[in-house]
mmCIF file of C-alpha atoms in Angstrom:
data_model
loop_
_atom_site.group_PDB
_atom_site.id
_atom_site.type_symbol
_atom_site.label_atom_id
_atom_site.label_comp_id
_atom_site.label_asym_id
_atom_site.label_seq_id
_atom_site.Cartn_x
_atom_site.Cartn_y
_atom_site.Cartn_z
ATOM 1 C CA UNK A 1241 -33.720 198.588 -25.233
ATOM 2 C CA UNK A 1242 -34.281 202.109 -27.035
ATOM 3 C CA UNK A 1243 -32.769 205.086 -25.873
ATOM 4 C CA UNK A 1244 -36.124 207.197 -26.107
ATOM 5 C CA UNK A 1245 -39.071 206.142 -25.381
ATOM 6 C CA UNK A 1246 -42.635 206.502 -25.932
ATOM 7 C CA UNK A 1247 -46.020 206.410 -24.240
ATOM 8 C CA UNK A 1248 -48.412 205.572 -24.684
ATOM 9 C CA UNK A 1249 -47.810 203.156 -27.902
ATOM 10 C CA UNK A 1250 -51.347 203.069 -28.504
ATOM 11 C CA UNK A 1251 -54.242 206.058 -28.070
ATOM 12 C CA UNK A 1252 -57.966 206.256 -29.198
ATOM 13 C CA UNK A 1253 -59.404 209.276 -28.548
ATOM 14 C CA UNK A 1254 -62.540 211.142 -29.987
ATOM 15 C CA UNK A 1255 -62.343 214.605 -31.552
ATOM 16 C CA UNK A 1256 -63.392 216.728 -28.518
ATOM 17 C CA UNK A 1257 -60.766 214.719 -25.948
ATOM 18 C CA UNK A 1258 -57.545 215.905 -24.847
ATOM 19 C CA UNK A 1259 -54.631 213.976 -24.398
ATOM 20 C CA UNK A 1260 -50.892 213.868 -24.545
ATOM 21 C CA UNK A 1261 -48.161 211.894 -25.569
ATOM 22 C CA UNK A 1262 -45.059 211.896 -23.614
ATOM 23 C CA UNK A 1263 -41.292 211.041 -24.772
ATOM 24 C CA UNK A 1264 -38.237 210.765 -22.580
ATOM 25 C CA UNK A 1265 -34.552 210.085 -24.071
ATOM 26 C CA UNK A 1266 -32.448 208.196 -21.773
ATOM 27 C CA UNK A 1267 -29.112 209.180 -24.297
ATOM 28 C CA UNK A 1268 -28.061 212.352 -22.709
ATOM 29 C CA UNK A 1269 -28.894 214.618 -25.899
ATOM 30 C CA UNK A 1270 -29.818 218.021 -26.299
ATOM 31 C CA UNK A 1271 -32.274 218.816 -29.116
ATOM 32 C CA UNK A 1272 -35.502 216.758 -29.073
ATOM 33 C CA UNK A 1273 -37.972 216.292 -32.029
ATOM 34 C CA UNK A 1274 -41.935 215.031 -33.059
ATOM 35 C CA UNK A 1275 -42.292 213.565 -36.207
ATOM 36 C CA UNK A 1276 -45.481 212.411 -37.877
ATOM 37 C CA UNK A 1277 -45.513 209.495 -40.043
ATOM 38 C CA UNK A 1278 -49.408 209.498 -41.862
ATOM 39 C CA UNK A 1279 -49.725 206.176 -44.792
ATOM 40 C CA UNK A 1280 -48.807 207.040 -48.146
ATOM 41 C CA UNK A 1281 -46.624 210.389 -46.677
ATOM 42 C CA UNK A 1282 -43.309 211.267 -45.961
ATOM 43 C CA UNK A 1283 -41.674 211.386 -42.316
ATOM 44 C CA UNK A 1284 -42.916 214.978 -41.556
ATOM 45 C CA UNK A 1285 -40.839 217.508 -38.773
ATOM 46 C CA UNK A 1286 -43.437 218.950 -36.855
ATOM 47 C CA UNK A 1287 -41.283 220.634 -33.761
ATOM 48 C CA UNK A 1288 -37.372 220.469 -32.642
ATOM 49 C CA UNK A 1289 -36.232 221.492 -29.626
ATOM 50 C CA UNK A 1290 -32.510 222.680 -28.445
ATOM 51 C CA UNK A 1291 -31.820 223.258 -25.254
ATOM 52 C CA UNK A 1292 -35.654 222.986 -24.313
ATOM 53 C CA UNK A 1293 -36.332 225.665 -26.893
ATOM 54 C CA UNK A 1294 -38.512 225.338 -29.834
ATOM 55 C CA UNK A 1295 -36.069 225.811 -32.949
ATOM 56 C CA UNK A 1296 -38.506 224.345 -35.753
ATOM 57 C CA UNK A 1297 -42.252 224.915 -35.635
ATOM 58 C CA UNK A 1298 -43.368 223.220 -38.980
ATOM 59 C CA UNK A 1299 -46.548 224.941 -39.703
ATOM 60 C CA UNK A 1300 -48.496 222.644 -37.637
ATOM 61 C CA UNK A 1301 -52.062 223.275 -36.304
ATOM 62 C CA UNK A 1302 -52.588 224.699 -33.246
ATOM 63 C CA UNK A 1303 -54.207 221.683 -32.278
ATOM 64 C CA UNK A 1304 -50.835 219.922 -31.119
ATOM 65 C CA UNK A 1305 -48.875 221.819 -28.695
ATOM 66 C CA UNK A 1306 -45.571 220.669 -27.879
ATOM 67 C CA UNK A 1307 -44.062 221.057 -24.488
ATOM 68 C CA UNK A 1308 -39.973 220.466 -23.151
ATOM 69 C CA UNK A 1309 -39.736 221.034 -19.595
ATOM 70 C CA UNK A 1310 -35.965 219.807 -19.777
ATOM 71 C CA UNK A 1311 -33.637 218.098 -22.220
ATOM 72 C CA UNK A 1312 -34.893 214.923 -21.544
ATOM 73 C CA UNK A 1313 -38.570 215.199 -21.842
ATOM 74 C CA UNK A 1314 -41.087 215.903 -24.430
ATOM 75 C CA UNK A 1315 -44.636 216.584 -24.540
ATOM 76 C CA UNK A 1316 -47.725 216.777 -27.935
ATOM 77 C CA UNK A 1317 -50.576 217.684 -26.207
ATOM 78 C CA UNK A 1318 -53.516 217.389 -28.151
ATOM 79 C CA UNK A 1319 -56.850 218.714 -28.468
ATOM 80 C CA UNK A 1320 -59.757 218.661 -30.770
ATOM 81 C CA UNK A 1321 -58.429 216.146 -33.564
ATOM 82 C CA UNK A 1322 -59.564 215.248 -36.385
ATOM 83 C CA UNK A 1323 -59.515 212.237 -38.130
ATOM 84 C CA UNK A 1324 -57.011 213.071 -40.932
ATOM 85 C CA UNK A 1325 -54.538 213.434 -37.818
ATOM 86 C CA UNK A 1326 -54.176 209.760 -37.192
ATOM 87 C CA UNK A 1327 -51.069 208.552 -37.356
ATOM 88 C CA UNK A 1328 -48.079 207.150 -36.273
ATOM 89 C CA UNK A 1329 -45.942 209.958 -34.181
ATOM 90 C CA UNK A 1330 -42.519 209.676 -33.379
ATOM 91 C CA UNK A 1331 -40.420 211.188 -31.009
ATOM 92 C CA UNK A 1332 -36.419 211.701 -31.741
ATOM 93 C CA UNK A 1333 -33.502 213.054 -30.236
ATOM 94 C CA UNK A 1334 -29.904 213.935 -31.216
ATOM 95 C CA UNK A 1335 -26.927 214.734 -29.562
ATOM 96 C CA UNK A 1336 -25.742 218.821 -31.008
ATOM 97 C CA UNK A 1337 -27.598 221.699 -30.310
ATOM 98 C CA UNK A 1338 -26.929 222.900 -33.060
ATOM 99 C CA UNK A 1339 -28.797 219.712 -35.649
ATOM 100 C CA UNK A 1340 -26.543 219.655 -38.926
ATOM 101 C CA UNK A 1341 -25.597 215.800 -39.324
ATOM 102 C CA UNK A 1342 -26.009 214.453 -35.952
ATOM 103 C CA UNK A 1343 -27.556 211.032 -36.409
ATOM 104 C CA UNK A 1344 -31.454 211.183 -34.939
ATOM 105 C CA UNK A 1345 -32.667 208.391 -32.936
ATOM 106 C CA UNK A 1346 -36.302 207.135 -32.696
ATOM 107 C CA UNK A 1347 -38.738 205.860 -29.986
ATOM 108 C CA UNK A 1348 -40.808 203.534 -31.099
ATOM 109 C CA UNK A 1349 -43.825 205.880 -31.593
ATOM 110 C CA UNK A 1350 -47.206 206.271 -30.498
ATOM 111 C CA UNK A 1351 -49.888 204.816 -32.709
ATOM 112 C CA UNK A 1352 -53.232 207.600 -32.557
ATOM 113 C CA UNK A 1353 -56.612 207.111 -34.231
ATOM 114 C CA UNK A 1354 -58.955 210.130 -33.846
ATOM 115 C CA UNK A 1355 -62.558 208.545 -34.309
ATOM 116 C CA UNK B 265 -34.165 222.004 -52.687
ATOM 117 C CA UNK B 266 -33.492 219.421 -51.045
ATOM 118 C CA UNK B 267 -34.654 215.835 -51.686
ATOM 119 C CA UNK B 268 -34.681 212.448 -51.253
ATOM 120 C CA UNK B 269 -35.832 209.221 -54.201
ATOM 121 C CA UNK B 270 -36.313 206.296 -53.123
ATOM 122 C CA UNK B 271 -37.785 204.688 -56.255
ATOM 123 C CA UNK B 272 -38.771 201.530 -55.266
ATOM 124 C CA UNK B 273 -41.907 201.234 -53.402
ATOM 125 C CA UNK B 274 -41.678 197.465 -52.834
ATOM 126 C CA UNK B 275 -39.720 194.837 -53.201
ATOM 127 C CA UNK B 276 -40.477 191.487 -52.813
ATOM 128 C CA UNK B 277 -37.245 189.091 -53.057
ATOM 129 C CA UNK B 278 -36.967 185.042 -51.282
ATOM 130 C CA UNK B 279 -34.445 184.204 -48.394
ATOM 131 C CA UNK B 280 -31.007 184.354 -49.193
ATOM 132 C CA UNK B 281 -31.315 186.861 -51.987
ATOM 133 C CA UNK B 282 -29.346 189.506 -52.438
ATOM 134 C CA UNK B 283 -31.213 192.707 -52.911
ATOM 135 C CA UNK B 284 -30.310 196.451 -53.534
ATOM 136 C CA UNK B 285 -32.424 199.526 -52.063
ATOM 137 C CA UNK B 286 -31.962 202.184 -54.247
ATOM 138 C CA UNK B 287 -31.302 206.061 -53.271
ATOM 139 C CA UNK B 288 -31.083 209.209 -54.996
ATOM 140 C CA UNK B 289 -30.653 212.580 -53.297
ATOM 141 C CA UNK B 290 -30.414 215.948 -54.626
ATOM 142 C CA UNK B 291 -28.880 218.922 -52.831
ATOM 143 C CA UNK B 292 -26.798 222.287 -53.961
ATOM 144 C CA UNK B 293 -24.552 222.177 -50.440
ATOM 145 C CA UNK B 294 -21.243 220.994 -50.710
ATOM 146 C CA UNK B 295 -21.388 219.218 -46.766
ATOM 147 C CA UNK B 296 -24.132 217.187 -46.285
ATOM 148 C CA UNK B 297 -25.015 213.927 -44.200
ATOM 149 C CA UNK B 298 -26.399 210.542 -45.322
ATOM 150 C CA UNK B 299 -28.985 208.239 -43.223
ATOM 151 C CA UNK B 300 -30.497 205.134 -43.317
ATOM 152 C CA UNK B 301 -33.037 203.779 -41.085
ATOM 153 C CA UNK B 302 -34.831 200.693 -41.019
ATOM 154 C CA UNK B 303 -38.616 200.255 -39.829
ATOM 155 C CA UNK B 304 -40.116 197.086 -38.646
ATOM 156 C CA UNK B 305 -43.354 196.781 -38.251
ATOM 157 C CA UNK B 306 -43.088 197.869 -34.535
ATOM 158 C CA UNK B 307 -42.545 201.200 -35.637
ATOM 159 C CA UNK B 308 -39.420 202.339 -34.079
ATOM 160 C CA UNK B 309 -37.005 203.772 -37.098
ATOM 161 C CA UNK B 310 -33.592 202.190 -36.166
ATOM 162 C CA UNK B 311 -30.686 203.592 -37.760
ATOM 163 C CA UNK B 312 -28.218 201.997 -39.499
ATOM 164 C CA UNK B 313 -25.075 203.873 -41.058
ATOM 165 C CA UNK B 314 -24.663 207.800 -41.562
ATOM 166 C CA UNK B 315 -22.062 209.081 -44.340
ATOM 167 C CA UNK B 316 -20.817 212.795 -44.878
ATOM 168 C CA UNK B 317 -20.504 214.132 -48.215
ATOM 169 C CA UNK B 318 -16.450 214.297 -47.934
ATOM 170 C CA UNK B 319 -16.235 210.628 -47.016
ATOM 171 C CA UNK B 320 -17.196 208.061 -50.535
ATOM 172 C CA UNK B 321 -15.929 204.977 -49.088
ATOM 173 C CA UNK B 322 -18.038 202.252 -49.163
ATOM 174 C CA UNK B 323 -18.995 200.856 -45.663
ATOM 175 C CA UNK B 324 -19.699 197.301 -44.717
ATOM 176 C CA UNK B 325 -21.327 195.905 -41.800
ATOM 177 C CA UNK B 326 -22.056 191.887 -41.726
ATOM 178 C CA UNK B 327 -24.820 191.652 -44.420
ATOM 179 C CA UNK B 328 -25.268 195.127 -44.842
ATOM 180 C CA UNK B 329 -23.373 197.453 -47.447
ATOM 181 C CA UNK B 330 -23.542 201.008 -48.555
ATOM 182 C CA UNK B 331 -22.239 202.123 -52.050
ATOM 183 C CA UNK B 332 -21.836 206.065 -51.736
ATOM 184 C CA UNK B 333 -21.204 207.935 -55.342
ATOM 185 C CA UNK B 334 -20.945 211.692 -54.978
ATOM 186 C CA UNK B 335 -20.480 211.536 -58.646
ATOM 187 C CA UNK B 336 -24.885 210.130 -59.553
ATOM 188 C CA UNK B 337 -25.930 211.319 -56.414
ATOM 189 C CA UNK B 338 -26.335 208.015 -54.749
ATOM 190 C CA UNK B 339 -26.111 205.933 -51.670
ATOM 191 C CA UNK B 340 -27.579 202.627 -52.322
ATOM 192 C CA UNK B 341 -27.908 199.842 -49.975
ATOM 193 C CA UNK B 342 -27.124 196.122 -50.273
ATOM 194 C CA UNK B 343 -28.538 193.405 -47.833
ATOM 195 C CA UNK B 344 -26.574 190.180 -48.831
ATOM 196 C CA UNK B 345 -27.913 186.544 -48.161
ATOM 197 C CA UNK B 346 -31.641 188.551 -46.898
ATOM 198 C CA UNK B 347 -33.195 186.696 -44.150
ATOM 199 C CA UNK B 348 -36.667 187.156 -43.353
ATOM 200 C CA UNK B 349 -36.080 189.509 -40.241
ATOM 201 C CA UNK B 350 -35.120 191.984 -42.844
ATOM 202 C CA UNK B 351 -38.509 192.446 -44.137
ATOM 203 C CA UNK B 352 -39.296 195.958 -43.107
ATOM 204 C CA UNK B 353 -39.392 199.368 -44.859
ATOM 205 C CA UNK B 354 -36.364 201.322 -45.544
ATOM 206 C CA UNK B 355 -35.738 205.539 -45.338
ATOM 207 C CA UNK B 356 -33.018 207.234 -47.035
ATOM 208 C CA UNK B 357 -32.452 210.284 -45.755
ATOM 209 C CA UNK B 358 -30.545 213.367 -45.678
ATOM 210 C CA UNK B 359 -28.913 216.065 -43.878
ATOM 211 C CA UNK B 360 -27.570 219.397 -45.107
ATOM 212 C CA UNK B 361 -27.296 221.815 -41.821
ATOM 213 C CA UNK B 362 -29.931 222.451 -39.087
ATOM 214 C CA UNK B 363 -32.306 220.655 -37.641
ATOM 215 C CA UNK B 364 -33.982 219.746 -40.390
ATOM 216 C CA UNK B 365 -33.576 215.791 -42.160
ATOM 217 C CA UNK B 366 -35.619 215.357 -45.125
ATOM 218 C CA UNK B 367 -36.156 211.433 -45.402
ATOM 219 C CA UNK B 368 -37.289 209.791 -48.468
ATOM 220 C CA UNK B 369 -40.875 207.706 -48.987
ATOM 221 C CA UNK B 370 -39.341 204.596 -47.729
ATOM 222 C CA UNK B 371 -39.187 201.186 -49.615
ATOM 223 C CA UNK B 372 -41.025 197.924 -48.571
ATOM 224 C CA UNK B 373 -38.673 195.296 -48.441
ATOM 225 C CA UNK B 374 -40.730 191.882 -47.811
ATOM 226 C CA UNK B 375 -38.193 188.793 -47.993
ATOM 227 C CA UNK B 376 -39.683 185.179 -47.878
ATOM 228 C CA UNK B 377 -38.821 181.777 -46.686
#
């Protein structure tokens, strides 16, 4: 059973909807992450939070807003997609506030197509 | 910069095989951390071993084997005897302070019966 996990695994949603996707790490760690993983590109950071505050804020569109209400949860809302933003997104945490070497650990993602 | 090769794409190899998964990095820091994950289809990343640049002993683990050398910037992976649950793709990755882990494109490993 993974430590974080992810829902919902699967979304469809059209370019005007909103939605979110929710994470929640189960491992006792303080600095949560969303990555996206698009075909043919690398893993990409998108946001890290430490201690429920944003430390990393990878020049992502204003589209996806992240929210951390505490240390173990983890909010991408989303709103007004487009279709180059499907994609596989995964959620991570680690256990240092501070990032430098701790091991990251994955949920199993959340698979979105924006039609 | 920082940055991670992973120069195989693919590789296709039969059951029992022993295969190698290549990985170059590239980084000015002296301290620096090492990561591999593997990625089934189901998507989750799993990891598998982590390294730190002051540590260049090679680590076992049942089938699995890392080769670290400071000295060609590598840290290579060995599945021995490959079974067909290890077909899934592969990140190198790496680690030099922060938040921030730059992971490499990944390699395909498909192994058949």
């Amino acid at each position: 059973e993974t430590g974080v996990t992810q829902t919902p695994r699967h979304l469809v949603m059209g370019m005007t909807n909103k939605k979110s996707l929710k994470c929640e790490q189960h491992l006792g760690h303080n600095a949560m992450y969303w990555y996206k993983q698009s075909a043919k590109k690398p893993l990409e950071l998108m946001f890290v939070y430490s201690l429920e505050e944003r430390v990393e804020n990878n020049s992502v569109p204003s589209r996806f807003s992240p929210e951390c209400p505490n240390s173990s949860h983890l909010f991408l809302h989303l709103h007004t997609l487009q279709p180059e933003d499907s994609a596989l997104y995964l959620c991570a945490s680690s256990q240092d506030d501070r990032g430098g070497g701790n091991t990251i650990y994955f949920g199993e993602g959340s698979w979105l197509t924006v039609v | 910069a920082q940055k991670v090769t992973q120069a195989q794409t693919e590789i296709s190899v039969v059951e029992k095989e022993d295969v190698t998964l290549d990985c170059v990095y590239e980084t000015r820091d002296t301290t620096y951390y090492l990561f591999w994950y593997k990625q089934p289809p189901s998507g989750e990343l799993v990891f598998l071993i982590r390294r730190n640049s002051f540590d260049e002993q090679n680590e076992i683990s049942g089938r699995y084997s890392w080769n670290f050398q400071k000295s060609t910037s590598s840290f290579n992976f060995t599945i021995t005897a490959s079974q067909v649950v290890d077909s899934a793709v592969y990140f190198c990755a790496l680690n030099t302070g922060g938040f921030k882990t730059i992971f490499g494109a990944g390699t395909r490993l498909f192994v058949k019966a």
